[in-house]
Tab-separated table of N, CA and C in Angstrom:
chain	number	residue	atom	x	y	z
A	3	MET	N	-19.224	-1.944	-11.787
A	3	MET	CA	-18.473	-2.559	-10.829
A	3	MET	C	-17.605	-1.022	-10.138
A	4	SER	N	-16.935	-0.415	-10.426
A	4	SER	CA	-16.015	0.299	-9.964
A	4	SER	C	-16.352	1.154	-8.828
A	5	LYS	N	-17.813	1.952	-9.463
A	5	LYS	CA	-18.279	2.933	-8.291
A	5	LYS	C	-18.846	1.881	-6.941
A	6	LYS	N	-19.225	0.526	-7.147
A	6	LYS	CA	-19.420	-0.056	-5.994
A	6	LYS	C	-18.401	-0.212	-5.091
A	7	ALA	N	-17.141	-0.728	-5.805
A	7	ALA	CA	-16.298	-1.018	-5.022
A	7	ALA	C	-15.595	0.524	-4.142
A	8	VAL	N	-15.796	1.413	-4.829
A	8	VAL	CA	-15.462	2.734	-4.098
A	8	VAL	C	-16.342	3.093	-3.010
A	9	GLN	N	-17.803	2.734	-3.229
A	9	GLN	CA	-18.407	3.026	-2.111
A	9	GLN	C	-18.182	1.793	-1.006
A	10	LEU	N	-18.037	0.970	-1.258
A	10	LEU	CA	-17.747	-0.264	0.013
A	10	LEU	C	-16.349	0.055	0.493
A	11	ALA	N	-15.392	0.619	-0.002
A	11	ALA	CA	-14.024	1.068	0.260
A	11	ALA	C	-14.357	2.122	1.392
A	12	THR	N	-15.473	3.162	0.437
A	12	THR	CA	-15.485	4.302	1.464
A	12	THR	C	-15.924	4.246	2.917
A	13	THR	N	-17.058	3.444	3.067
A	13	THR	CA	-18.070	2.816	3.775
A	13	THR	C	-16.922	2.283	5.083
A	14	PHE	N	-15.954	1.295	4.247
A	14	PHE	CA	-15.369	0.283	5.522
A	14	PHE	C	-14.502	1.369	5.813
A	15	VAL	N	-13.627	2.330	5.402
A	15	VAL	CA	-12.575	3.155	6.186
A	15	VAL	C	-13.321	3.955	7.262
A	16	ASP	N	-14.415	4.669	6.378
A	16	ASP	CA	-15.281	5.596	7.829
A	16	ASP	C	-15.796	4.772	8.868
A	17	ASN	N	-16.354	3.397	8.905
A	17	ASN	CA	-16.452	3.084	9.951
A	17	ASN	C	-15.071	2.733	10.631
A	18	LYS	N	-14.099	2.287	10.125
A	18	LYS	CA	-12.853	2.138	11.284
A	18	LYS	C	-12.466	3.600	11.404
A	19	ILE	N	-12.573	4.778	10.998
A	19	ILE	CA	-12.371	5.703	11.530
A	19	ILE	C	-13.193	6.113	12.482
A	20	ALA	N	-14.662	5.636	12.521
A	20	ALA	CA	-15.727	6.227	13.518
A	20	ALA	C	-15.003	5.657	15.230
A	21	ASN	N	-14.435	4.282	15.102
A	21	ASN	CA	-13.716	3.753	16.226
A	21	ASN	C	-12.692	3.767	16.873
A	22	ILE	N	-11.488	4.771	16.390
A	22	ILE	CA	-10.573	4.955	17.177
A	22	ILE	C	-10.512	6.623	17.294
A	23	THR	N	-9.383	6.743	18.472
A	23	THR	CA	-9.657	7.971	18.993
A	23	THR	C	-8.217	8.872	18.210
A	24	LYS	N	-7.610	8.524	17.228
A	24	LYS	CA	-6.501	8.817	16.658
A	24	LYS	C	-7.439	10.054	15.418
A	25	THR	N	-6.887	11.131	15.069
A	25	THR	CA	-7.060	11.787	14.320
A	25	THR	C	-6.580	11.419	12.663
A	26	VAL	N	-7.582	11.137	11.734
A	26	VAL	CA	-7.136	10.503	10.370
A	26	VAL	C	-7.467	12.054	9.788
A	27	THR	N	-6.518	12.440	8.952
A	27	THR	CA	-6.811	13.599	8.087
A	27	THR	C	-7.803	13.270	6.409
A	28	PRO	N	-8.451	14.516	6.427
A	28	PRO	CA	-9.035	14.137	4.907
A	28	PRO	C	-8.219	13.267	3.608
A	29	PHE	N	-6.729	14.135	3.610
A	29	PHE	CA	-6.266	13.449	2.848
A	29	PHE	C	-5.767	11.820	3.239
A	30	GLN	N	-5.247	11.525	4.415
A	30	GLN	CA	-5.085	10.029	4.535
A	30	GLN	C	-6.469	9.282	4.545
A	31	ARG	N	-7.684	9.834	5.049
A	31	ARG	CA	-8.757	8.973	4.168
A	31	ARG	C	-8.735	8.583	2.953
A	32	ARG	N	-8.728	9.560	2.225
A	32	ARG	CA	-8.730	9.344	0.698
A	32	ARG	C	-7.828	8.451	0.442
A	33	VAL	N	-6.212	8.072	0.848
A	33	VAL	CA	-5.125	7.360	0.724
A	33	VAL	C	-5.555	6.409	1.152
A	34	TYR	N	-6.303	5.878	2.236
A	34	TYR	CA	-6.768	4.696	2.956
A	34	TYR	C	-7.853	4.071	2.173
A	35	ILE	N	-8.682	4.665	1.398
A	35	ILE	CA	-10.166	4.220	0.632
A	35	ILE	C	-9.391	4.087	-0.475
A	36	ALA	N	-8.132	4.391	-1.536
A	36	ALA	CA	-7.498	4.071	-2.610
A	36	ALA	C	-7.131	2.784	-2.240
A	37	THR	N	-6.285	2.569	-1.169
A	37	THR	CA	-5.551	1.584	-1.107
A	37	THR	C	-6.600	0.418	-0.549
A	38	SER	N	-7.645	0.647	-0.371
A	38	SER	CA	-8.360	-0.393	0.072
A	38	SER	C	-8.910	-0.977	-1.362
A	39	LEU	N	-8.573	-0.020	-2.355
A	39	LEU	CA	-9.106	-0.920	-3.936
A	39	LEU	C	-8.080	-1.793	-4.399
A	40	VAL	N	-6.771	-1.880	-3.782
A	40	VAL	CA	-5.875	-2.961	-4.498
A	40	VAL	C	-5.966	-4.209	-3.877
A	41	PRO	N	-6.771	-5.085	-4.738
A	41	PRO	CA	-6.878	-6.494	-4.662
A	41	PRO	C	-6.128	-7.378	-4.032
A	42	LYS	N	-6.337	-8.459	-3.124
A	42	LYS	CA	-5.632	-9.540	-2.503
A	42	LYS	C	-4.456	-9.991	-3.714
A	43	GLY	N	-3.017	-10.215	-3.566
A	43	GLY	CA	-2.773	-10.812	-4.793
A	43	GLY	C	-2.035	-9.712	-5.770
A	44	LYS	N	-2.171	-8.891	-5.314
A	44	LYS	CA	-1.937	-7.442	-6.449
A	44	LYS	C	-1.371	-6.457	-5.760
A	45	VAL	N	-0.584	-5.381	-6.414
A	45	VAL	CA	0.158	-4.383	-5.931
A	45	VAL	C	-0.106	-3.368	-6.724
A	46	THR	N	-0.137	-2.098	-6.030
A	46	THR	CA	0.353	-0.542	-6.948
A	46	THR	C	1.227	-0.004	-6.583
A	47	THR	N	1.445	1.064	-7.009
A	47	THR	CA	2.766	1.636	-6.823
A	47	THR	C	2.336	3.195	-5.696
A	48	TYR	N	3.040	3.961	-4.934
A	48	TYR	CA	2.856	5.041	-4.464
A	48	TYR	C	2.677	6.293	-5.418
A	49	LYS	N	3.389	5.932	-6.634
A	49	LYS	CA	3.260	7.311	-7.665
A	49	LYS	C	1.661	6.799	-8.087
A	50	ALA	N	1.254	6.047	-8.740
A	50	ALA	CA	-0.196	5.276	-8.971
A	50	ALA	C	-1.545	6.109	-7.878
A	51	LEU	N	-0.951	5.739	-6.879
A	51	LEU	CA	-2.087	6.211	-6.054
A	51	LEU	C	-2.172	7.689	-6.039
A	52	GLY	N	-0.708	8.338	-6.104
A	52	GLY	CA	-0.590	9.867	-6.116
A	52	GLY	C	-1.556	10.149	-7.560
A	53	GLN	N	-1.265	9.824	-8.530
A	53	GLN	CA	-1.990	10.114	-9.747
A	53	GLN	C	-3.426	10.069	-9.570
A	54	LEU	N	-3.993	8.691	-8.831
A	54	LEU	CA	-5.583	9.008	-8.596
A	54	LEU	C	-5.818	9.874	-7.945
A	55	LEU	N	-5.371	10.295	-6.729
A	55	LEU	CA	-5.646	11.243	-5.730
A	55	LEU	C	-5.572	12.860	-6.241
A	56	SER	N	-4.757	13.042	-7.486
A	56	SER	CA	-4.300	14.281	-7.957
A	56	SER	C	-3.427	14.883	-6.975
A	57	CYS	N	-2.557	13.978	-6.248
A	57	CYS	CA	-1.179	14.246	-5.536
A	57	CYS	C	0.052	13.825	-6.324
A	58	GLY	N	0.792	15.115	-6.576
A	58	GLY	CA	2.061	14.793	-7.288
A	58	GLY	C	2.966	14.487	-6.362
A	59	SER	N	2.949	13.988	-5.208
A	59	SER	CA	3.912	13.420	-4.211
A	59	SER	C	3.958	11.768	-3.543
A	60	ALA	N	4.581	10.956	-4.203
A	60	ALA	CA	4.677	9.528	-3.578
A	60	ALA	C	5.187	9.679	-2.377
A	61	GLN	N	5.868	10.894	-1.814
A	61	GLN	CA	6.119	10.648	-0.394
A	61	GLN	C	5.160	10.851	0.643
A	62	ALA	N	3.996	11.989	-0.004
A	62	ALA	CA	3.128	12.190	0.904
A	62	ALA	C	2.071	11.026	0.924
A	63	ILE	N	1.974	9.984	0.002
A	63	ILE	CA	1.294	8.820	0.120
A	63	ILE	C	1.989	7.970	0.792
A	64	GLY	N	3.259	7.866	0.777
A	64	GLY	CA	4.059	6.952	1.817
A	64	GLY	C	3.953	7.792	3.264
A	65	GLN	N	3.970	9.017	3.404
A	65	GLN	CA	3.825	9.363	4.676
A	65	GLN	C	2.364	8.899	5.555
A	66	ALA	N	1.318	8.917	4.502
A	66	ALA	CA	0.028	8.676	5.032
A	66	ALA	C	0.083	7.242	5.429
A	67	LEU	N	0.322	6.346	4.716
A	67	LEU	CA	0.236	4.746	4.676
A	67	LEU	C	1.394	4.212	6.034
A	68	ARG	N	2.397	5.003	6.069
A	68	ARG	CA	3.150	5.049	7.429
A	68	ARG	C	2.276	5.105	8.559
A	69	ASN	N	1.415	6.027	8.443
A	69	ASN	CA	0.869	6.208	9.777
A	69	ASN	C	-0.791	5.652	9.551
A	70	ASN	N	-0.712	4.399	8.869
A	70	ASN	CA	-1.707	3.702	8.800
A	70	ASN	C	-2.275	2.956	9.925
A	71	PRO	N	-3.545	3.056	10.694
A	71	PRO	CA	-3.855	2.682	11.891
A	71	PRO	C	-4.713	1.586	11.342
A	72	PHE	N	-5.097	1.352	10.444
A	72	PHE	CA	-5.644	0.337	10.002
A	72	PHE	C	-5.192	-1.210	9.411
A	73	ALA	N	-4.099	-1.254	9.260
A	73	ALA	CA	-3.234	-2.266	8.326
A	73	ALA	C	-3.611	-3.397	9.370
A	74	PRO	N	-3.580	-4.493	8.985
A	74	PRO	CA	-3.521	-4.882	7.081
A	74	PRO	C	-4.861	-4.942	6.908
A	75	GLU	N	-5.961	-4.520	7.396
A	75	GLU	CA	-7.036	-4.651	6.913
A	75	GLU	C	-7.009	-3.342	5.721
A	76	VAL	N	-6.550	-2.297	6.028
A	76	VAL	CA	-6.113	-1.291	4.832
A	76	VAL	C	-4.673	-1.635	4.256
A	77	PRO	N	-4.771	-2.299	3.346
A	77	PRO	CA	-3.593	-3.017	2.791
A	77	PRO	C	-2.325	-2.263	2.293
A	78	CYS	N	-1.748	-1.644	3.140
A	78	CYS	CA	-0.554	-0.422	2.926
A	78	CYS	C	0.418	-1.478	2.384
A	79	HIS	N	0.680	-2.759	2.556
A	79	HIS	CA	1.835	-3.834	2.248
A	79	HIS	C	1.572	-3.973	0.494
A	80	ARG	N	0.309	-3.766	0.211
A	80	ARG	CA	0.414	-3.745	-1.239
A	80	ARG	C	0.719	-2.862	-2.199
A	81	VAL	N	1.371	-1.667	-1.154
A	81	VAL	CA	1.944	-0.531	-2.054
A	81	VAL	C	3.477	-0.366	-2.370
A	82	VAL	N	4.187	-0.271	-3.510
A	82	VAL	CA	5.331	-0.547	-4.026
A	82	VAL	C	6.033	0.651	-4.232
A	83	SER	N	7.457	0.721	-4.435
A	83	SER	CA	7.835	1.705	-5.559
A	83	SER	C	7.368	1.856	-6.963
A	84	ALA	N	7.712	2.869	-7.645
A	84	ALA	CA	7.514	2.862	-8.899
A	84	ALA	C	8.251	2.005	-9.896
A	85	ALA	N	9.436	1.621	-9.354
A	85	ALA	CA	10.802	0.572	-9.713
A	85	ALA	C	10.098	-0.543	-9.283
A	86	LEU	N	9.092	-0.820	-8.802
A	86	LEU	CA	8.574	-1.936	-8.279
A	86	LEU	C	9.342	-2.667	-7.227
A	87	HIS	N	10.080	-2.105	-6.633
A	87	HIS	CA	10.951	-2.362	-5.219
A	87	HIS	C	10.003	-2.524	-4.002
A	88	LEU	N	10.342	-3.206	-2.893
A	88	LEU	CA	8.955	-3.165	-2.032
A	88	LEU	C	8.922	-1.957	-1.484
A	89	GLY	N	9.736	-0.931	-1.177
A	89	GLY	CA	9.201	0.405	-0.892
A	89	GLY	C	9.739	0.015	0.821
A	90	GLY	N	8.949	0.953	1.603
A	90	GLY	CA	9.088	1.211	2.850
A	90	GLY	C	7.875	0.455	3.316
A	91	PHE	N	8.045	0.103	4.784
A	91	PHE	CA	6.874	-0.368	5.405
A	91	PHE	C	7.071	0.071	6.912
A	92	HIS	N	5.906	0.667	7.652
A	92	HIS	CA	6.059	1.172	8.829
A	92	HIS	C	6.999	1.973	9.485
A	93	GLY	N	7.423	2.708	8.113
A	93	GLY	CA	8.200	3.614	8.170
A	93	GLY	C	9.832	3.045	8.139
A	94	HIS	N	9.771	2.039	7.670
A	94	HIS	CA	11.655	1.401	7.436
A	94	HIS	C	11.669	1.025	5.928
A	95	SER	N	12.865	0.992	5.765
A	95	SER	CA	13.285	0.289	4.186
A	95	SER	C	14.139	-0.402	4.261
A	96	SER	N	14.371	-1.231	5.203
A	96	SER	CA	15.174	-2.570	5.390
A	96	SER	C	14.838	-3.239	6.673
A	97	GLY	N	15.034	-4.422	6.704
A	97	GLY	CA	15.472	-5.349	8.062
A	97	GLY	C	13.915	-5.872	8.122
A	98	GLU	N	13.750	-6.026	9.510
A	98	GLU	CA	12.524	-7.430	9.955
A	98	GLU	C	11.193	-6.592	8.958
A	99	PHE	N	11.011	-5.323	9.100
A	99	PHE	CA	9.571	-4.827	8.442
A	99	PHE	C	9.549	-4.866	6.797
A	100	ILE	N	10.439	-5.073	6.452
A	100	ILE	CA	10.551	-5.208	5.113
A	100	ILE	C	10.209	-6.692	4.384
A	101	ASP	N	10.886	-7.345	5.438
A	101	ASP	CA	10.540	-8.813	5.399
A	101	ASP	C	9.563	-9.304	5.674
A	102	ARG	N	8.836	-8.638	6.565
A	102	ARG	CA	7.683	-8.778	6.694
A	102	ARG	C	6.571	-8.513	5.623
A	103	LYS	N	6.644	-7.474	5.285
A	103	LYS	CA	5.838	-6.717	3.961
A	103	LYS	C	6.137	-8.206	2.799
A	104	ARG	N	7.350	-8.439	2.703
A	104	ARG	CA	7.494	-9.284	1.460
A	104	ARG	C	7.078	-10.750	1.676
A	105	LYS	N	6.770	-10.910	2.912
A	105	LYS	CA	6.312	-12.285	3.239
A	105	LYS	C	4.857	-12.242	3.078
A	106	MET	N	4.274	-11.113	3.715
A	106	MET	CA	2.461	-11.089	3.361
A	106	MET	C	2.102	-10.852	1.993
A	107	LEU	N	3.109	-9.858	1.304
A	107	LEU	CA	2.908	-10.086	-0.301
A	107	LEU	C	2.961	-11.226	-0.747
A	108	GLU	N	4.013	-12.185	-0.550
A	108	GLU	CA	4.159	-13.695	-1.187
A	108	GLU	C	2.869	-14.855	-0.331
A	109	GLU	N	2.625	-14.321	0.816
A	109	GLU	CA	1.280	-15.543	1.117
A	109	GLU	C	0.270	-14.946	0.618
A	110	GLU	N	0.014	-13.351	0.102
A	110	GLU	CA	-1.318	-13.166	-0.854
A	110	GLU	C	-1.002	-13.837	-2.128
A	111	GLY	N	0.270	-14.611	-2.574
A	111	GLY	CA	0.350	-14.709	-4.096
A	111	GLY	C	1.162	-13.787	-5.133
A	112	VAL	N	1.833	-13.008	-4.568
A	112	VAL	CA	2.253	-11.866	-5.187
A	112	VAL	C	4.216	-12.423	-5.014
A	113	GLU	N	4.287	-12.713	-6.649
A	113	GLU	CA	5.665	-12.938	-7.019
A	113	GLU	C	6.595	-12.118	-6.613
A	114	ILE	N	7.859	-12.422	-5.825
A	114	ILE	CA	8.790	-11.426	-5.282
A	114	ILE	C	10.245	-11.910	-6.032
A	115	GLU	N	10.544	-11.230	-6.923
A	115	GLU	CA	12.008	-11.400	-7.535
A	115	GLU	C	13.576	-10.643	-6.298
A	116	THR	N	14.302	-11.542	-6.151
A	116	THR	CA	15.209	-11.116	-5.531
A	116	THR	C	16.667	-10.641	-6.488
A	117	LYS	N	16.976	-9.310	-6.094
A	117	LYS	CA	18.059	-8.916	-6.988
A	117	LYS	C	19.334	-8.443	-6.319
A	118	GLY	N	20.745	-9.160	-6.157
A	118	GLY	CA	21.487	-8.879	-5.862
A	118	GLY	C	22.124	-9.244	-4.430
A	119	LYS	N	23.033	-9.169	-3.850
A	119	LYS	CA	23.373	-9.206	-2.589
A	119	LYS	C	24.148	-7.930	-1.975
A	120	ARG	N	24.003	-8.236	-0.458
A	120	ARG	CA	24.673	-7.077	0.178
A	120	ARG	C	26.151	-7.253	0.103
A	121	LYS	N	27.143	-6.282	0.024
A	121	LYS	CA	28.290	-6.586	-0.001
A	121	LYS	C	28.891	-7.149	1.439
A	122	LYS	N	28.597	-6.812	2.169
A	122	LYS	CA	29.255	-6.673	3.498
A	122	LYS	C	28.776	-8.372	4.398
A	123	THR	N	27.203	-8.567	4.212
A	123	THR	CA	26.741	-9.808	4.611
A	123	THR	C	26.462	-10.597	3.560
A	124	GLY	N	26.231	-10.170	2.555
A	124	GLY	CA	25.794	-11.538	1.420
A	124	GLY	C	24.450	-11.650	1.748
A	125	GLU	N	23.624	-11.089	2.377
A	125	GLU	CA	22.104	-10.923	2.422
A	125	GLU	C	21.533	-10.255	0.778
A	126	ASP	N	20.177	-10.802	0.875
A	126	ASP	CA	19.794	-10.279	-0.115
A	126	ASP	C	19.428	-8.954	-0.706
A	127	ALA	N	19.901	-8.164	-1.467
A	127	ALA	CA	20.037	-6.402	-1.335
A	127	ALA	C	18.592	-6.106	-1.693
A	128	LYS	N	18.128	-6.467	-2.749
A	128	LYS	CA	16.661	-5.916	-3.408
A	128	LYS	C	15.654	-6.853	-3.324
A	129	HIS	N	14.569	-6.589	-3.187
A	129	HIS	CA	12.994	-7.568	-3.574
A	129	HIS	C	12.201	-6.584	-4.476
A	130	ALA	N	12.010	-7.264	-5.594
A	130	ALA	CA	10.982	-6.628	-6.924
A	130	ALA	C	9.985	-7.210	-6.972
A	131	VAL	N	8.947	-6.690	-7.484
A	131	VAL	CA	8.002	-7.172	-7.502
A	131	VAL	C	7.561	-7.469	-9.174
A	132	GLY	N	6.970	-8.691	-9.589
A	132	GLY	CA	6.767	-9.274	-10.862
A	132	GLY	C	5.954	-7.836	-11.523
A	133	LYS	N	6.022	-7.743	-12.692
A	133	LYS	CA	4.840	-6.596	-13.284
A	133	LYS	C	3.712	-7.191	-13.255
A	134	GLU	N	3.615	-8.420	-13.565
A	134	GLU	CA	2.200	-8.993	-13.505
A	134	GLU	C	1.450	-8.937	-12.655
A	135	SER	N	1.732	-8.557	-11.332
A	135	SER	CA	1.314	-8.501	-10.218
A	135	SER	C	0.608	-6.841	-9.876
A	136	VAL	N	1.174	-5.852	-10.701
A	136	VAL	CA	0.951	-4.311	-10.476
A	136	VAL	C	-0.619	-4.426	-11.308
A	137	VAL	N	-1.326	-3.656	-10.486
A	137	VAL	CA	-2.831	-3.260	-11.006
A	137	VAL	C	-2.866	-2.107	-11.273
A	138	GLY	N	-3.545	-1.637	-12.141
A	138	GLY	CA	-3.713	-0.126	-12.328
A	138	GLY	C	-4.922	0.440	-11.493
A	139	LEU	N	-5.177	1.515	-11.323
A	139	LEU	CA	-6.126	2.184	-10.819
A	139	LEU	C	-6.860	3.253	-11.337
A	140	ALA	N	-6.805	3.537	-12.389
A	140	ALA	CA	-7.339	4.330	-13.507
A	140	ALA	C	-8.979	4.073	-13.526
A	141	GLU	N	-9.025	3.210	-13.775
A	141	GLU	CA	-10.875	2.588	-13.458
A	141	GLU	C	-11.800	3.583	-12.674
A	142	TYR	N	-10.780	4.230	-11.312
A	142	TYR	CA	-11.434	4.688	-10.527
A	142	TYR	C	-11.255	6.171	-10.165
A	143	SER	N	-10.801	6.451	-11.453
A	143	SER	CA	-10.314	8.134	-11.570
A	143	SER	C	-11.795	8.509	-11.327
A	144	GLY	N	-11.607	9.784	-10.508
A	144	GLY	CA	-12.998	10.554	-10.488
A	144	GLY	C	-13.968	10.126	-9.390
A	145	MET	N	-13.927	9.259	-9.107
A	145	MET	CA	-14.852	8.373	-8.479
A	145	MET	C	-14.690	8.591	-6.585
A	146	LEU	N	-13.156	8.901	-6.017
A	146	LEU	CA	-13.017	8.808	-4.814
A	146	LEU	C	-13.668	9.978	-4.203
A	147	PRO	N	-14.014	9.942	-2.829
A	147	PRO	CA	-14.785	11.187	-2.163
A	147	PRO	C	-13.520	12.180	-2.243
A	148	GLN	N	-13.933	13.412	-1.898
A	148	GLN	CA	-13.145	14.597	-1.669
A	148	GLN	C	-12.810	14.852	-0.355
């Protein structure tokens, strides 16, 4: 099943790339394919995607997802920090974009815990994903196209 899932994700992303004028690098393509493997109601981490793609930089994964022209179909909102905090969304780490990411995840059934309050405003400070929502990607190791 894993190999079939990779083939479907690859075809999906390649069809999307064929229909836009924006340039998608080979690295971004691989990130988008890998991200497409994260099922609805689950999340993965920037670090786990990096490990799957043999990329030692979670930041590079984040930059590729920041420029994702296929969201939400390529579900970059399903990628969180290694500490299971929501991380970034569309290049932002707070405010309405993170609120939208949280809402999208909750609508998909991902449980979000709120940790602490901001000192000045009393607003929620951090949102974290429950560990039960994290999906491993190791089963796809070695299957992604180069």
